Amino acid sequence: MAERFTTSAARNIFYGGSAFFFIAFAALTVHSHFYMRNTSTDEAGLSESVVRGKHVWERHSCINCHTILGEGAYFAPELGNVWVRYGGDKDPEGARAALTAWMNSQPSGIEGRRQMPQFHLSEQDVNDLIDFLAWTSRINTQQWPPNTAG
Amino acid sequence: MKYATQRVAYVYFVGAMALFIVQVLVGTIAGTVYVLPNFLSELLPFNILRMIHTNALIVWLLMGFFGSAYYLIPEEAERDIHSPLLAYIQFWLFLFGGLAAVVGYTMGIHEGREFLEQPLWVKAAIVVVALMFLYNISMTVLKGRRTAVTSVLLLGLWGIAIFFLFAFYNPSNLAVDKLYWWWVVHLWVEGVWELVMGAILAFLMIKLTGADREVVDKWLYAIAGLALFTGLLGTGHHYYWIGAPAYWQWVGSIFSTLEVAPFFAMVLFTFTMVWKGQRDHPNTAALLWSLGCTVFAFFGAGVWGFMHTLAPVNYYSHGTQITAAHGHLAFFGAYVMVNLAMITYAMPHLRMRDPYNQILNMWSFWIMTSAMAFMTFTLTFAGVVQVHLQRVLGSTYMEVQEQLAFFYWMRLGAGIVVVISALLFVWAQLGPARVERPARATLTQPAE
């Protein structure tokens, strides 16, 4: 056994196997790419305001407190489904007003409660950001999260 | 130190240790915000603190990898580094880019994808740094002796640079963005970084135990193979809930479960080499860090990773403190400890002294590993409670977090102990030297 499993055999298995699994992974990634663009996300609804909203999200590094689709910093609530949590799927105007009021009222200053900074967003920034969060809530996430608490 | 140009590793190790201290200090501040939420909330909000904590970690680990490569490649290739000057320029450019990024974060200058927050020019500088580095070490290896250690190390380091290029691709479709974001994040830490780790451990085993190179080479290829065979498709465990097809739940669950294998192989490898070893190396602290590294990587990356990697479990645990617990112990066990092992081994040679301050170094080992284990346990318990209250019972996020305060206090305590142990480590490396050899090593080796 030890004689037959030579160093060069080990090396060849390593390079050959790695190449095989890399190609398999790359192929599945390409398939997933098209699945996302055609099936699981609302590519047609990816409007300019949603794209701008994603930049608002990134510019203020929201992900380093919140999570979105479970990825981020675990310090503040999940926002992938915040639109649904605020009832946006049933009453979009009400949810938009509530989210806007929430962001404008930060930081709460309440002693002992986690503080969200005031980012001084323009009215358009806020609306773009909400469009982005509403768009995100429509991604087919295989029914994740388990409930609206996120 | 056999080759004069190995000396360039010194600045890399000092820089790495300095950023290590920054990382754990800022981590403690962030841990304080968890229990005293109004602390610094206007001056340095939590998102800024966390960016500094994670980015400092990544930069210092890479700096340690660069230093390790510059230290071990001359001995493996049996020749001096191609251009020591380039290596020094690379160091200062990298340090400047890293510090500029951190200072910029405090002023609100950053991008917004997790771990890839560096402004575009810093990302470009990182690519330039990587090219200088790869050119330098590749030339050294190509002109010298080829070994399994240098082959696997080079592949890992080239992989780091190539997969980083996905950091420049930011599609406006969030799901597609996440799909490729993991090509940087996962393929680094659960892919090519493991090759670097395996190569460094193999080098340390050859030096510390006198293990037969033929045997080490086979182990190294087997470990590297297991890492990539499982780790590439194991990326699927990040694709469960981001809009990717459902088949990832099967692919990700199976292959990421197997990701435990390379870490278990590393435990078997290091302990077998020590058992069979022909050499009683006087630097026992370096051996302690090497063995501890594989054990903690196995538990942190392997066991704690497996705990929540199966799709039906992850459905409930995804994005909770369970993830935080795993992240902390995995990064510590695998990549922090392999760097500290290499620094502990190389520093006495770089400073041209005997192995020194070993007792203090070993104190640092036991305090740091205990505190990290404790931190992981507290976060794990917090995560279990969070999963039950939030994901099963449906309580709101903020209500649940209030229930977890006790765990966060204990985590902060553990964090403070980690800072103390990190300072002990740095003092053991850079402080005044004491000659501390184990008694048996003094007996078996001639006086110098």
Coordinates of C-alpha atoms in Angstrom, one line a residue, chain B:
Chain B
M1 CA 18.4 31.3 9.3
K2 CA 20.3 29.8 6.5
Y3 CA 19.8 32.6 3.9
A4 CA 20.4 36.3 4.6
T5 CA 17.3 37.3 2.6
Q6 CA 15.0 35.3 4.9
R7 CA 15.4 38.4 7.1
V8 CA 12.6 40.2 5.2
A9 CA 10.1 37.9 7.1
Y10 CA 10.9 39.9 10.2
V11 CA 9.1 43.1 9.2
Y12 CA 6.1 41.0 8.0
F13 CA 5.9 39.2 11.4
V14 CA 6.2 42.4 13.4
G15 CA 3.6 44.1 11.2
A16 CA 1.3 41.1 11.6
M17 CA 1.6 41.1 15.4
A18 CA 0.9 44.9 15.5
L19 CA -2.3 44.5 13.5
F20 CA -3.2 41.4 15.6
I21 CA -3.3 43.6 18.6
V22 CA -5.4 46.2 16.8
Q23 CA -7.8 43.5 15.7
V24 CA -8.4 42.1 19.2
L25 CA -8.5 45.5 20.9
V26 CA -11.2 46.7 18.5
G27 CA -12.9 43.3 18.9
T28 CA -13.1 44.0 22.6
I29 CA -14.5 47.4 22.0
A30 CA -17.2 45.9 19.7
G31 CA -17.9 43.3 22.4
T32 CA -18.4 46.2 24.9
V33 CA -20.9 47.8 22.6
Y34 CA -22.9 44.5 22.7
V35 CA -23.4 44.9 26.5
L36 CA -23.3 48.8 26.7
P37 CA -25.0 49.8 23.5
N38 CA -24.7 53.5 23.9
F39 CA -20.9 53.3 24.2
L40 CA -19.2 55.1 21.3
S41 CA -22.5 55.0 19.4
E42 CA -22.1 58.5 18.0
L43 CA -18.4 58.5 17.6
L44 CA -17.6 55.1 16.2
P45 CA -20.8 53.2 15.4
F46 CA -20.7 49.4 15.5
N47 CA -20.5 48.9 11.8
I48 CA -17.2 50.8 11.7
L49 CA -15.8 48.9 14.6
R50 CA -16.7 45.6 13.0
M51 CA -15.1 46.6 9.7
I52 CA -11.9 47.4 11.5
H53 CA -12.1 44.1 13.5
T54 CA -12.5 41.9 10.4
N55 CA -10.3 43.8 8.0
A56 CA -7.4 44.0 10.5
L57 CA -7.7 40.3 10.9
I58 CA -7.6 39.6 7.2
V59 CA -4.7 41.9 6.6
W60 CA -2.6 40.6 9.4
L61 CA -3.2 36.9 8.5
L62 CA -2.2 37.7 4.9
M63 CA 0.8 39.6 6.2
G64 CA 1.7 36.5 8.3
F65 CA 1.3 34.3 5.2
F66 CA 3.6 36.6 3.2
G67 CA 6.2 36.6 6.0
S68 CA 5.9 32.8 6.3
A69 CA 6.5 32.4 2.5
Y70 CA 9.5 34.7 2.6
Y71 CA 10.9 32.7 5.5
L72 CA 10.4 29.2 4.3
I73 CA 10.8 29.5 0.6
P74 CA 14.6 30.2 0.7
E75 CA 15.1 27.1 2.8
E76 CA 12.9 24.9 0.6
A77 CA 14.2 26.3 -2.7
E78 CA 17.8 26.5 -1.3
R79 CA 18.4 30.0 -2.6
D80 CA 18.0 33.6 -1.6
I81 CA 14.8 35.5 -2.3
H82 CA 14.8 36.9 -5.9
S83 CA 14.5 40.5 -4.8
P84 CA 14.5 41.4 -1.1
L85 CA 14.1 45.1 -2.1
L86 CA 10.8 44.3 -3.8
A87 CA 9.7 42.4 -0.7
Y88 CA 10.3 45.4 1.5
I89 CA 8.5 47.8 -0.9
Q90 CA 5.6 45.3 -1.0
F91 CA 5.5 45.2 2.8
W92 CA 5.3 49.0 3.1
L93 CA 2.7 49.4 0.4
F94 CA 0.6 46.7 1.9
L95 CA 0.9 48.2 5.4
F96 CA 0.1 51.6 4.0
G97 CA -2.9 50.3 2.1
G98 CA -4.2 48.5 5.2
L99 CA -3.7 51.4 7.6
A100 CA -5.2 53.9 5.0
A101 CA -8.3 51.6 4.8
V102 CA -8.7 51.5 8.5
V103 CA -8.2 55.3 9.0
G104 CA -10.7 55.8 6.1
Y105 CA -13.3 53.6 7.8
T106 CA -13.2 55.8 10.9
M107 CA -14.0 58.8 8.6
G108 CA -16.8 56.9 6.8
I109 CA -14.8 56.2 3.6
H110 CA -15.6 52.6 2.6
E111 CA -17.5 50.4 0.2
G112 CA -20.3 48.2 1.5
R113 CA -19.9 44.5 0.8
E114 CA -18.9 42.5 3.9
F115 CA -15.1 42.1 4.2
L116 CA -14.6 43.8 0.8
E117 CA -15.2 47.3 2.2
Q118 CA -11.9 48.6 1.0
P119 CA -12.2 51.6 -1.4
L120 CA -11.4 50.8 -5.0
W121 CA -7.9 52.2 -4.9
V122 CA -7.0 50.0 -1.9
K123 CA -8.3 47.0 -3.7
A124 CA -6.1 47.9 -6.7
A125 CA -3.2 48.4 -4.4
I126 CA -3.8 44.9 -2.9
V127 CA -3.6 43.5 -6.5
V128 CA -0.3 45.3 -7.1
V129 CA 1.0 44.0 -3.7
A130 CA -0.1 40.5 -4.7
L131 CA 1.6 40.7 -8.1
M132 CA 4.9 41.9 -6.6
F133 CA 4.7 39.1 -4.0
L134 CA 3.9 36.4 -6.5
Y135 CA 6.5 37.5 -9.0
N136 CA 9.1 37.5 -6.2
I137 CA 8.4 34.1 -4.7
S138 CA 7.6 32.4 -8.0
M139 CA 11.0 33.5 -9.4
T140 CA 12.7 32.2 -6.3
V141 CA 10.9 28.9 -6.5
L142 CA 11.4 28.5 -10.3
K143 CA 15.2 29.0 -10.0
G144 CA 15.6 26.8 -7.0
R145 CA 14.7 23.3 -5.7
R146 CA 11.1 22.3 -6.1
T147 CA 9.4 20.7 -3.2
A148 CA 5.9 19.7 -2.4
V149 CA 5.8 22.4 0.3
T150 CA 6.6 25.2 -2.3
S151 CA 4.3 23.7 -4.9
V152 CA 1.3 23.6 -2.6
L153 CA 2.2 27.0 -1.0
L154 CA 2.5 28.6 -4.4
L155 CA -0.8 27.2 -5.7
G156 CA -2.5 28.5 -2.5
L157 CA -1.0 32.0 -2.8
W158 CA -1.8 32.3 -6.5
G159 CA -5.3 31.1 -5.7
I160 CA -5.6 33.9 -3.1
A161 CA -4.7 36.5 -5.7
I162 CA -6.9 35.0 -8.5
F163 CA -10.0 34.6 -6.4
F164 CA -9.6 38.2 -5.0
L165 CA -10.3 39.4 -8.5
F166 CA -14.0 38.6 -7.9
A167 CA -13.9 41.5 -5.4
F168 CA -14.1 43.8 -8.4
Y169 CA -17.3 42.3 -9.7
N170 CA -20.4 43.7 -8.0
P171 CA -23.5 42.9 -10.0
S172 CA -26.6 44.9 -9.2
N173 CA -28.7 41.8 -8.7
L174 CA -28.2 41.0 -5.0
A175 CA -28.5 37.2 -5.4
V176 CA -25.9 37.2 -8.2
D177 CA -23.7 39.5 -6.1
K178 CA -23.7 37.0 -3.3
L179 CA -23.1 34.1 -5.6
Y180 CA -19.7 35.5 -6.6
W181 CA -18.9 37.2 -3.3
W182 CA -18.5 33.7 -2.0
W183 CA -16.0 33.0 -4.7
V184 CA -13.7 35.4 -2.8
V185 CA -14.8 34.6 0.8
H186 CA -15.4 30.9 0.8
L187 CA -12.8 29.9 -1.8
W188 CA -10.3 31.8 0.3
V189 CA -10.9 30.5 3.8
E190 CA -12.3 27.1 3.0
G191 CA -10.2 26.6 -0.1
V192 CA -6.8 28.1 -0.9
W193 CA -6.0 29.3 2.6
E194 CA -6.1 25.7 3.7
L195 CA -3.3 24.9 1.1
V196 CA -1.2 27.7 2.6
M197 CA -1.9 26.4 6.1
G198 CA -1.0 22.8 5.1
A199 CA 2.2 23.9 3.5
I200 CA 3.3 25.9 6.5
L201 CA 2.5 23.0 8.9
A202 CA 4.4 20.6 6.6
F203 CA 7.4 22.9 6.7
L204 CA 7.2 23.1 10.5
M205 CA 6.9 19.4 10.9
I206 CA 10.0 18.8 8.8
K207 CA 11.9 21.3 10.9
L208 CA 10.6 20.5 14.3
T209 CA 10.3 16.7 14.2
G210 CA 12.9 15.8 11.6
A211 CA 10.2 13.9 9.7
D212 CA 11.1 12.2 6.5
R213 CA 10.3 14.6 3.6
E214 CA 9.0 11.7 1.4
V215 CA 6.3 11.0 4.1
V216 CA 5.5 14.7 4.7
D217 CA 5.0 15.2 0.9
K218 CA 2.5 12.5 0.7
W219 CA 0.6 13.8 3.7
L220 CA 0.6 17.3 2.3
Y221 CA -0.8 16.3 -1.1
A222 CA -3.4 14.2 0.6
I223 CA -4.5 17.1 2.9
A224 CA -4.4 19.6 0.0
G225 CA -6.5 17.2 -2.1
L226 CA -9.0 16.7 0.6
A227 CA -9.3 20.4 1.1
L228 CA -10.1 21.2 -2.5
F229 CA -12.2 18.1 -3.3
T230 CA -14.5 19.0 -0.4
G231 CA -14.1 22.7 -0.2
L232 CA -14.9 23.7 -3.8
L233 CA -18.4 22.1 -3.9
G234 CA -18.7 22.8 -0.1
T235 CA -19.3 26.4 -1.1
G236 CA -22.8 25.1 -1.7
H237 CA -23.5 25.5 2.1
H238 CA -23.6 29.3 1.5
Y239 CA -26.0 28.9 -1.4
Y240 CA -29.0 27.5 0.5
W241 CA -31.0 30.6 1.1
I242 CA -29.7 33.3 -1.3
G243 CA -31.8 32.6 -4.3
A244 CA -29.7 29.7 -5.7
P245 CA -31.3 26.4 -6.9
A246 CA -32.5 23.9 -4.3
Y247 CA -29.9 21.3 -5.4
W248 CA -27.3 23.2 -3.4
Q249 CA -28.9 21.9 -0.2
W250 CA -27.8 18.4 -1.2
V251 CA -24.5 19.4 -2.8
G252 CA -23.6 21.8 0.0
S253 CA -24.7 19.5 2.9
I254 CA -22.7 16.5 1.6
F255 CA -19.5 18.2 0.5
S256 CA -19.3 20.7 3.4
T257 CA -19.7 17.8 5.8
L258 CA -16.7 16.2 4.2
E259 CA -14.8 19.5 4.7
V260 CA -14.1 18.1 8.2
A261 CA -11.8 15.6 6.6
P262 CA -8.8 17.8 5.7
F263 CA -8.8 19.2 9.2
F264 CA -8.9 15.8 10.8
A265 CA -6.1 14.7 8.4
M266 CA -4.0 17.7 9.7
V267 CA -4.5 16.5 13.3
L268 CA -3.4 12.9 12.3
F269 CA -0.5 14.3 10.3
T270 CA 1.0 16.5 13.0
F271 CA 0.6 14.0 15.8
T272 CA 2.0 11.2 13.7
M273 CA 5.0 13.2 12.7
V274 CA 5.7 14.1 16.3
W275 CA 5.3 10.5 17.3
K276 CA 7.6 9.2 14.6
G277 CA 10.0 12.2 14.7
Q278 CA 13.7 11.8 14.9
R279 CA 14.5 15.2 16.3
D280 CA 14.0 16.8 19.7
H281 CA 13.8 20.4 18.7
P282 CA 14.5 22.9 21.4
N283 CA 11.7 25.2 20.3
T284 CA 8.9 23.4 22.1
A285 CA 6.6 26.4 22.0
A286 CA 6.5 26.3 18.2
L287 CA 5.6 22.6 18.4
L288 CA 2.9 23.4 20.9
W289 CA 1.4 26.1 18.6
S290 CA 1.6 23.7 15.6
L291 CA -0.2 20.8 17.4
G292 CA -2.7 23.2 19.0
C293 CA -3.4 24.7 15.6
T294 CA -4.5 21.5 14.1
V295 CA -6.6 20.6 17.1
F296 CA -8.4 24.0 17.3
A297 CA -8.8 24.1 13.5
F298 CA -10.4 20.7 13.7
F299 CA -12.9 21.8 16.4
G300 CA -13.4 25.4 15.2
A301 CA -13.6 24.8 11.4
G302 CA -14.5 21.1 11.5
V303 CA -16.8 20.3 14.4
W304 CA -18.3 23.8 14.8
G305 CA -18.7 24.0 11.1
F306 CA -20.4 20.7 10.8
M307 CA -22.7 21.5 13.7
H308 CA -24.8 23.9 11.5
T309 CA -23.8 22.9 7.9
L310 CA -26.6 20.5 7.1
A311 CA -29.4 22.4 5.2
P312 CA -32.2 21.4 7.6
V313 CA -30.2 22.6 10.6
N314 CA -28.9 25.7 8.8
Y315 CA -32.4 26.7 7.9
Y316 CA -32.8 27.6 11.6
S317 CA -29.3 28.6 12.6
H318 CA -28.3 30.6 9.5
G319 CA -27.2 34.1 10.4
T320 CA -27.4 33.7 14.2
Q321 CA -24.8 33.8 17.0
I322 CA -24.1 30.1 16.0
T323 CA -22.4 31.4 12.9
A324 CA -20.5 34.0 15.0
A325 CA -19.3 31.2 17.3
H326 CA -18.0 29.1 14.4
G327 CA -16.4 32.0 12.7
H328 CA -14.4 33.0 15.7
L329 CA -13.0 29.6 16.6
A330 CA -12.4 28.6 12.9
F331 CA -10.4 31.7 12.1
F332 CA -8.5 31.4 15.4
G333 CA -7.8 27.7 15.2
A334 CA -6.8 27.5 11.6
Y335 CA -5.3 30.8 10.6
V336 CA -4.4 32.7 13.7
M337 CA -2.7 29.8 15.3
V338 CA -0.8 28.7 12.1
N339 CA 0.6 32.2 11.9
L340 CA 1.5 32.3 15.6
A341 CA 3.2 28.8 15.2
M342 CA 5.3 30.1 12.3
I343 CA 6.2 33.3 14.1
T344 CA 7.2 31.3 17.2
Y345 CA 9.4 29.1 15.1
A346 CA 11.0 31.7 13.0
M347 CA 11.6 34.6 15.4
P348 CA 14.5 33.1 17.3
H349 CA 16.2 32.5 14.0
L350 CA 15.4 36.0 12.7
R351 CA 16.7 37.5 15.9
M352 CA 19.6 35.1 15.9
R353 CA 19.0 34.0 19.4
D354 CA 18.2 30.7 21.1
P355 CA 14.6 29.8 21.4
Y356 CA 13.6 32.3 24.1
N357 CA 10.8 33.3 26.3
Q358 CA 9.3 29.9 25.7
I359 CA 7.6 29.6 29.1
L360 CA 5.9 33.0 28.6
N361 CA 5.0 32.0 25.0
M362 CA 3.4 28.7 26.3
W363 CA 1.5 30.6 29.0
S364 CA 0.2 32.8 26.2
F365 CA -0.9 29.7 24.3
W366 CA -2.9 28.2 27.1
I367 CA -4.5 31.5 28.1
M368 CA -5.4 32.4 24.6
T369 CA -6.8 29.0 23.6
S370 CA -8.8 28.7 26.8
A371 CA -10.3 32.2 26.4
M372 CA -11.1 31.5 22.7
A373 CA -12.8 28.3 23.7
F374 CA -14.8 30.0 26.4
M375 CA -15.8 32.8 23.9
T376 CA -16.9 30.1 21.5
F377 CA -19.0 28.3 24.1
T378 CA -20.7 31.5 25.2
L379 CA -21.6 32.5 21.6
T380 CA -22.8 29.0 20.9
F381 CA -25.1 29.0 23.9
A382 CA -26.3 32.5 22.9
G383 CA -26.9 31.1 19.4
V384 CA -28.9 28.1 20.6
V385 CA -31.2 30.3 22.7
Q386 CA -31.5 32.8 19.8
V387 CA -32.5 30.0 17.4
H388 CA -35.1 28.7 19.7
L389 CA -36.7 32.0 20.7
Q390 CA -36.4 33.7 17.3
R391 CA -36.5 31.0 14.6
V392 CA -38.8 28.5 16.4
L393 CA -41.0 30.6 18.6
G394 CA -40.9 33.7 16.4
S395 CA -40.0 36.4 19.0
T396 CA -38.6 39.6 17.4
Y397 CA -34.9 40.0 17.0
M398 CA -34.5 42.8 19.6
E399 CA -36.6 41.0 22.2
V400 CA -34.4 38.0 21.8
Q401 CA -31.1 39.9 22.0
E402 CA -32.1 41.3 25.4
Q403 CA -32.3 37.7 26.6
L404 CA -28.7 37.1 25.6
A405 CA -27.0 39.8 27.6
F406 CA -25.6 37.4 30.1
F407 CA -23.8 35.5 27.3
Y408 CA -22.4 38.7 25.8
W409 CA -21.0 39.8 29.2
M410 CA -19.1 36.4 29.4
R411 CA -18.0 36.9 25.8
L412 CA -16.6 40.3 26.7
G413 CA -14.7 38.8 29.6
A414 CA -13.2 36.1 27.3
G415 CA -12.2 38.8 24.8
I416 CA -10.3 40.8 27.4
V417 CA -8.4 37.7 28.4
V418 CA -7.6 37.2 24.7
V419 CA -6.1 40.7 24.5
I420 CA -3.9 40.0 27.5
S421 CA -2.7 36.8 26.1
A422 CA -2.0 38.4 22.7
L423 CA 0.1 41.0 24.5
L424 CA 2.0 38.2 26.3
F425 CA 2.6 36.6 23.0
V426 CA 4.1 39.8 21.4
W427 CA 6.2 40.4 24.5
A428 CA 7.5 36.8 24.3
Q429 CA 8.5 37.4 20.7
L430 CA 10.0 40.9 20.9
G431 CA 10.9 41.4 24.5
P432 CA 14.3 40.9 26.0
A433 CA 15.5 37.4 25.3
R434 CA 15.9 34.7 27.8
V435 CA 17.5 31.4 27.0
E436 CA 14.9 28.8 27.8
R437 CA 15.6 25.3 26.6
P438 CA 13.9 22.2 27.8
A439 CA 16.2 20.2 30.1
R440 CA 16.3 17.2 27.7
A441 CA 17.3 19.4 24.8
T442 CA 20.2 20.9 26.8
L443 CA 21.4 17.4 27.6
T444 CA 21.3 16.0 24.1
Q445 CA 22.8 19.0 22.3
P446 CA 26.3 20.3 22.5
A447 CA 26.8 23.7 24.1
E448 CA 26.9 26.5 21.6

